[in-house]
CSV table of C-alpha atoms and ligand atoms in Angstrom, one decimal:
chain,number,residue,atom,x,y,z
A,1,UNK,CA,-128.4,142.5,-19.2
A,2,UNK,CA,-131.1,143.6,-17.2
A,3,UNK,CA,-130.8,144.5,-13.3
A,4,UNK,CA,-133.3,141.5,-12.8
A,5,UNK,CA,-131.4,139.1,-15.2
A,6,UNK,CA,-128.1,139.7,-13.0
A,7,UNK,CA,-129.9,139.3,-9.9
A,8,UNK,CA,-131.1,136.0,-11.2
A,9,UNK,CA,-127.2,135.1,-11.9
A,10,UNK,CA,-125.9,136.4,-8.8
A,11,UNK,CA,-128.3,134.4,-6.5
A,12,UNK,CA,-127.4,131.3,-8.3
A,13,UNK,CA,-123.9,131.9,-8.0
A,14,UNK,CA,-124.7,132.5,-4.2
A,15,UNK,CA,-126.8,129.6,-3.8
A,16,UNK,CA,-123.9,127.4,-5.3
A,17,UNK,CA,-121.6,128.8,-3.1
A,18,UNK,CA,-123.9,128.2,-0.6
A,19,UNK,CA,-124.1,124.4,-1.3
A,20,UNK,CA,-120.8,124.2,-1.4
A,21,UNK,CA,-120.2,125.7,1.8
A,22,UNK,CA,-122.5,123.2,3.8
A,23,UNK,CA,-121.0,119.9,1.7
A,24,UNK,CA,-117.5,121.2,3.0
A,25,UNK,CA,-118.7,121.8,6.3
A,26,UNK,CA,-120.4,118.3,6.4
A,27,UNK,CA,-117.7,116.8,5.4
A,28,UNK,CA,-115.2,118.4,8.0
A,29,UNK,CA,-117.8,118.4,10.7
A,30,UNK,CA,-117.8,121.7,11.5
A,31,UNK,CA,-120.9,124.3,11.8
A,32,UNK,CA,-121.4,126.5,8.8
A,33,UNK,CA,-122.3,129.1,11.1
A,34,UNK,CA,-118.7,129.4,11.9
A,35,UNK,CA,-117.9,130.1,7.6
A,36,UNK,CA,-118.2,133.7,6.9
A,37,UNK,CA,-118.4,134.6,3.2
A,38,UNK,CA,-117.3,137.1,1.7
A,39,UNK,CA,-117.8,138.5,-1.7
A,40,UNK,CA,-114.7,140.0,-3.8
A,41,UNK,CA,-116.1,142.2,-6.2
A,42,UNK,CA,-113.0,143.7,-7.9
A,43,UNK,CA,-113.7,144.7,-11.5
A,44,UNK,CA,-117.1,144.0,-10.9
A,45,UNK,CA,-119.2,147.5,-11.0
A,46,UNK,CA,-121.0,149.1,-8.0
A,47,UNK,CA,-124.3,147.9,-8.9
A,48,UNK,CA,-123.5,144.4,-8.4
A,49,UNK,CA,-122.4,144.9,-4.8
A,50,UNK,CA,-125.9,147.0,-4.6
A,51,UNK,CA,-127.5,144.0,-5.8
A,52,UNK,CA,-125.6,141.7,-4.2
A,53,UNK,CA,-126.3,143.0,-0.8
A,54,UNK,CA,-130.1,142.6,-1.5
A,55,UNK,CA,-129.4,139.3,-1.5
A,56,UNK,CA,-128.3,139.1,1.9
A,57,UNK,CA,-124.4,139.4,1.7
A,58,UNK,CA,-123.3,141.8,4.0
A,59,UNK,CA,-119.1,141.4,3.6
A,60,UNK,CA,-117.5,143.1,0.2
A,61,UNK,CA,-113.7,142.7,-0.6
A,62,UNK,CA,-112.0,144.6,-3.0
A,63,UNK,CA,-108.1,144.4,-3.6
A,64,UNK,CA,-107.0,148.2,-5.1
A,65,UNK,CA,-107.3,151.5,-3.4
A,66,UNK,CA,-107.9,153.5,-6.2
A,67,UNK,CA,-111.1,151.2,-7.4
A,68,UNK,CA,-112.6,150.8,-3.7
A,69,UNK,CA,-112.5,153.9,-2.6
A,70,UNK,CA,-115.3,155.2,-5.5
A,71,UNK,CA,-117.1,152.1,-5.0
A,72,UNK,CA,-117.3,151.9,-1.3
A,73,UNK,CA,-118.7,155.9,-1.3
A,74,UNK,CA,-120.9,155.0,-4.1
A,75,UNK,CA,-122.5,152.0,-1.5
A,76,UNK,CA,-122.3,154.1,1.6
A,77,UNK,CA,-126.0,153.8,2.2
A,78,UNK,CA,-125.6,150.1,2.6
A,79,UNK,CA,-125.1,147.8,5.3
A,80,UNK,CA,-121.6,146.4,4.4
A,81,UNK,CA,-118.8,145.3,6.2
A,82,UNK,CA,-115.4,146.2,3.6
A,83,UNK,CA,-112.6,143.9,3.6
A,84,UNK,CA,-109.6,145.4,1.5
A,85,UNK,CA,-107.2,142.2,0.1
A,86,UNK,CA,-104.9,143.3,-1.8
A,87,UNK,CA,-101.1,144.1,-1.4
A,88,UNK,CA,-101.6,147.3,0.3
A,89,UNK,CA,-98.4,150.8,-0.6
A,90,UNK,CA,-97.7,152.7,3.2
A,91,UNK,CA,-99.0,155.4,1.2
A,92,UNK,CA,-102.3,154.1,0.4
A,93,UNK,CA,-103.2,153.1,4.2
A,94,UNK,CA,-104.7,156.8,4.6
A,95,UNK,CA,-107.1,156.4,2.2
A,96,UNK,CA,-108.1,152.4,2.9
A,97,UNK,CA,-108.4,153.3,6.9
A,98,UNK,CA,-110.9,156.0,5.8
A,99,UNK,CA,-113.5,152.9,4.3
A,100,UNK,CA,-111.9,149.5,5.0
A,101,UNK,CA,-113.0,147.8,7.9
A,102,UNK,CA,-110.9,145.0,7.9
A,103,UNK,CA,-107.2,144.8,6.1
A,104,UNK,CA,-106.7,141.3,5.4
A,105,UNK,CA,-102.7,142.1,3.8
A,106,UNK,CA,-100.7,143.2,6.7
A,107,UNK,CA,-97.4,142.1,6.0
A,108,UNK,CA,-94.7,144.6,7.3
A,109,UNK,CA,-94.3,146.7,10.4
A,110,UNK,CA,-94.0,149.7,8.5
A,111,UNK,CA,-97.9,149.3,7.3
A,112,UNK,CA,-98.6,149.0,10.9
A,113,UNK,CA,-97.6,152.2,12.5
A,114,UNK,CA,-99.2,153.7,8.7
A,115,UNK,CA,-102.6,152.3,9.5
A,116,UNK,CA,-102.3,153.1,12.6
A,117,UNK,CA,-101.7,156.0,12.5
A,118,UNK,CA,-104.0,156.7,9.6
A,119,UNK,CA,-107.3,154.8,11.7
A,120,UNK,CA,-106.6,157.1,14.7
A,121,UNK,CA,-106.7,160.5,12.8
A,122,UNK,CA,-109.5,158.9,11.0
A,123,UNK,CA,-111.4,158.2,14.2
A,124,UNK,CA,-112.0,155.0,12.8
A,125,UNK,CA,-110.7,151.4,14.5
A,126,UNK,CA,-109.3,148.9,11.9
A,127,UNK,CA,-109.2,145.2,12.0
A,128,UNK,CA,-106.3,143.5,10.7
A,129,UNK,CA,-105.2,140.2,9.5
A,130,UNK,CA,-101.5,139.3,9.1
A,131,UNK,CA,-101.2,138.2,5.6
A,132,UNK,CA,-98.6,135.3,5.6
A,133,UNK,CA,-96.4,134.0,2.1
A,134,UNK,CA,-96.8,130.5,1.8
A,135,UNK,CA,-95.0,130.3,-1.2
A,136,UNK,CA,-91.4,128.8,-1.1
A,137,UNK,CA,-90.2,131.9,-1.7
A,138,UNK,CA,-90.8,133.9,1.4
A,139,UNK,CA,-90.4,137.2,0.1
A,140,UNK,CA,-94.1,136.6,-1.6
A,141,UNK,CA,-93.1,134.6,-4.5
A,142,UNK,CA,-92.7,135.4,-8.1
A,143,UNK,CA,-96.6,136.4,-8.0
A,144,UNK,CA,-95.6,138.9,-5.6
A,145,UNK,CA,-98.7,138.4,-3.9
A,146,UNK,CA,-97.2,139.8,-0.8
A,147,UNK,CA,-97.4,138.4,3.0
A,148,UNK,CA,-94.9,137.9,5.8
A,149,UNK,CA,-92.5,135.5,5.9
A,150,UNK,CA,-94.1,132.5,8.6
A,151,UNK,CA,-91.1,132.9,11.2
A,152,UNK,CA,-92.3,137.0,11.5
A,153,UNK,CA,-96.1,136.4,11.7
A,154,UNK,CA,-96.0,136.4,15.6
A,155,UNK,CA,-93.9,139.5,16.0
A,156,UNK,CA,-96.2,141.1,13.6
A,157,UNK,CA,-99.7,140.1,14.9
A,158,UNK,CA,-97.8,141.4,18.6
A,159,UNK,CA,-97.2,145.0,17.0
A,160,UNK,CA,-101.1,144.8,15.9
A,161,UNK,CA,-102.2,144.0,19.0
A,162,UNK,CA,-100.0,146.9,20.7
A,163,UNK,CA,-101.1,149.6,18.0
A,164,UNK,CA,-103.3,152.4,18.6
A,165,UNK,CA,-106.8,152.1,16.4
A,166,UNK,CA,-105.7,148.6,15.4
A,167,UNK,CA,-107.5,145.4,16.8
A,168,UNK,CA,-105.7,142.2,15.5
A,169,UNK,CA,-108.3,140.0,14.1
A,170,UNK,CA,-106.4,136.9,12.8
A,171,UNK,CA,-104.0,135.4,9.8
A,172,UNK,CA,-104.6,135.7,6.0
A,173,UNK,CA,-103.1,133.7,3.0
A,174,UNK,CA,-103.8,132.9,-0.3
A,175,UNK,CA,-102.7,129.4,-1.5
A,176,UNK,CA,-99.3,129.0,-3.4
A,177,UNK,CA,-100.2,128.8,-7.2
A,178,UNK,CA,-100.8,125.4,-9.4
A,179,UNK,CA,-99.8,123.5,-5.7
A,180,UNK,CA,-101.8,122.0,-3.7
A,181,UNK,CA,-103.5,124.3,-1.3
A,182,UNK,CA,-103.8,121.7,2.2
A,183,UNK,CA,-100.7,121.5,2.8
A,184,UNK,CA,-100.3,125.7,2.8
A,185,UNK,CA,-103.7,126.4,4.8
A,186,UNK,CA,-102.4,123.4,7.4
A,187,UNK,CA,-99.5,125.2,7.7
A,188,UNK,CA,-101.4,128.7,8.2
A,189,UNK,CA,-104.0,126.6,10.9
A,190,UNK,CA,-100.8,126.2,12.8
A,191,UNK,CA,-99.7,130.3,12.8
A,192,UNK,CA,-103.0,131.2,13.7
A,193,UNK,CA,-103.5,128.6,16.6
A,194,UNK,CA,-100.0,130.1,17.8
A,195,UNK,CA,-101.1,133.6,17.5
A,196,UNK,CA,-104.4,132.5,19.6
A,197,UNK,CA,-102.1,131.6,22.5
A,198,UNK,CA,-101.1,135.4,23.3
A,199,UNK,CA,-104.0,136.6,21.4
A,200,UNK,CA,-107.3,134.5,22.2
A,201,UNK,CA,-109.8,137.0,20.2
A,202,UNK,CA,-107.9,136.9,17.1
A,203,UNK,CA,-109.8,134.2,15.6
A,204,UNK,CA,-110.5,135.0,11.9
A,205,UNK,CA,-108.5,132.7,9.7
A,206,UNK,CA,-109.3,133.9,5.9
A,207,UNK,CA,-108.5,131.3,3.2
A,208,UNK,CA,-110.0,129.8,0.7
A,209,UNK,CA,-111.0,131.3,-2.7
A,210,UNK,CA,-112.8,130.4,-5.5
A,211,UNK,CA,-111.1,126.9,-6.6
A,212,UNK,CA,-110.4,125.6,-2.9
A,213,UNK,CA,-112.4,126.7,-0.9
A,214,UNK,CA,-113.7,123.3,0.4
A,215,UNK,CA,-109.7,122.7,1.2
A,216,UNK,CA,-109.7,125.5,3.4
A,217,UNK,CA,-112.9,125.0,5.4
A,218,UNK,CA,-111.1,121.5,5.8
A,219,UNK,CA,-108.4,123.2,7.4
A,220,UNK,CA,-110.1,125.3,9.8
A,221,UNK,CA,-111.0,128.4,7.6
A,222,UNK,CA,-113.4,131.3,8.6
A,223,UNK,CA,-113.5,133.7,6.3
A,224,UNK,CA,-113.9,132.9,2.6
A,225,UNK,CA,-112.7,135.2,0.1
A,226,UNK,CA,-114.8,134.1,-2.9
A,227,UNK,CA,-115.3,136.5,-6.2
A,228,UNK,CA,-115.2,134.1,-9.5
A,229,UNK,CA,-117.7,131.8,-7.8
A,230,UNK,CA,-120.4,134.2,-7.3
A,231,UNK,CA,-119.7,137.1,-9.8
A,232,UNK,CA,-118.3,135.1,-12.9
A,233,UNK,CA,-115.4,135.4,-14.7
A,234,UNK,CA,-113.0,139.1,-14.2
A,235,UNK,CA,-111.6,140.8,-17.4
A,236,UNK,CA,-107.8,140.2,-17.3
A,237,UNK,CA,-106.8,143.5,-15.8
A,238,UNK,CA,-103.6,145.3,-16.5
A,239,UNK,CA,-101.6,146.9,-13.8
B,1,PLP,C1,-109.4,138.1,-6.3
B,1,PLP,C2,-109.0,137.6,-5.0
B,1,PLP,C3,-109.8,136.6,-4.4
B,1,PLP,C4,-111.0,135.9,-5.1
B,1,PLP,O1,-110.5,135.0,-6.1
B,1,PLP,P1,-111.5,134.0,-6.9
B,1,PLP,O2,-110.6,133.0,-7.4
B,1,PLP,O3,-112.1,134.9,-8.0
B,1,PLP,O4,-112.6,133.6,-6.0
B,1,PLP,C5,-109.5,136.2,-3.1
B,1,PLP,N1,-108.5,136.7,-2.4
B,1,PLP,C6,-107.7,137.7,-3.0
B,1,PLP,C7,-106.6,138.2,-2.2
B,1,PLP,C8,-108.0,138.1,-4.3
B,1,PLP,O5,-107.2,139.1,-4.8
């Protein structure tokens, strides 16, 4: 595929997003300028991201160290704002504080005091979402997709707030698997609006994905984490 053929697919993936977006936002009467979307381009090469920000997106999300590290250097000249996603290892934080902007999988205190720690010897200020388990299983579910447990989300979003190089920006989940998704992002609306009471600038509620996100801009979303949507199908990958 030429560079110009995948620019072709790429802004109609964005433009469908796009429509999507606005329908949702109709429908829930809320202001799309409140929707921030942002593109997660694991598995997907450098190039795309390069192309994808000609297009005007300016947010990237990746969700393993090891592959945005290369591809955040490789797009350094860019204007982009990096979200990392995935279930983040204490000794990984060095690294993602050195590119990440915002950490959307803070789910323990012990990553806390890491990225902390790593942000201030990096010079560098991270924002970071508390990433909450909605599954029944609070320890992250047999997915292991990570995230707190709901009852520790406000101790954790308080140790955030109080940590040097941190700025707590909000709450993060990803719906419970084969389930339906509203009643999980109701139930995340109602942790963040909690959090906003001792924390009024944390506003950033990111939910929604691919398959629902028009669920979650129902439910009060900001941030959209959308990669199959825009950038078509991934390879399985094997971890
Ligand atoms: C991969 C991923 C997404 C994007 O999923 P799609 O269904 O492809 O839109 C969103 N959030 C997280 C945490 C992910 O790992």
């Amino acid at each position: 595929m030429t560079p110009q053929e995948r620019t072709a697919e790429l802004a109609e993936g964005l433009a469908a997003v796009r429509a999507r977006i606005a329908a949702a936002c109709a429908a829930a009467g809320r202001d799309e300028n409140e929707i921030t979307l942002i593109a997660v381009t694991k598995t997907f090469p450098a190039s795309d991201v390069r192309l994808l920000a000609g297009l005007g997106l300016t947010e990237v999300a990746e969700n393993r160290d090891q592959e945005a590290r290369p591809k955040a250097a490789e797009c350094a000249d860019l204007p982009l704002t990096w979200h990392f996603v995935g279930r983040l290892q204490t000794n990984k934080a060095r690294a993602v504080a050195g590119y990440a902007d915002v950490v959307h999988s803070v789910d323990r205190s012990r990553l806390v005091s890491a990225l902390s720690e790593s942000a201030v010897r990096a010079g560098r200020t991270l924002r970071c979402l508390v990433q909450v388990s909605l599954e029944e299983d609070a320890a992250g579910g047999p997915a292991g997709r990570g995230g707190a447990a709901p009852d520790a989300v406000p101790g954790l979003a308080d140790e955030i707030a109080g940590a040097a190089g941190l700025r707590l920006g909000g709450v993060m989940a990803v719906a419970p698997l084969g389930a339906d998704p509203l009643p999980a992002f109701t139930r995340l609306a109602g942790l963040a609006g909690e959090i906003r009471r001792n924390h009024p600038d944390a506003r950033i509620v990111s939910a929604g994905m691919s398959g629902d996100l028009e669920q979650a801009i129902a439910c009060g979303a900001t941030h959209l984490r959308v990669g199959t949507a825009l950038l078509g199908g991934r390879r399985a990958i094997v971890r």
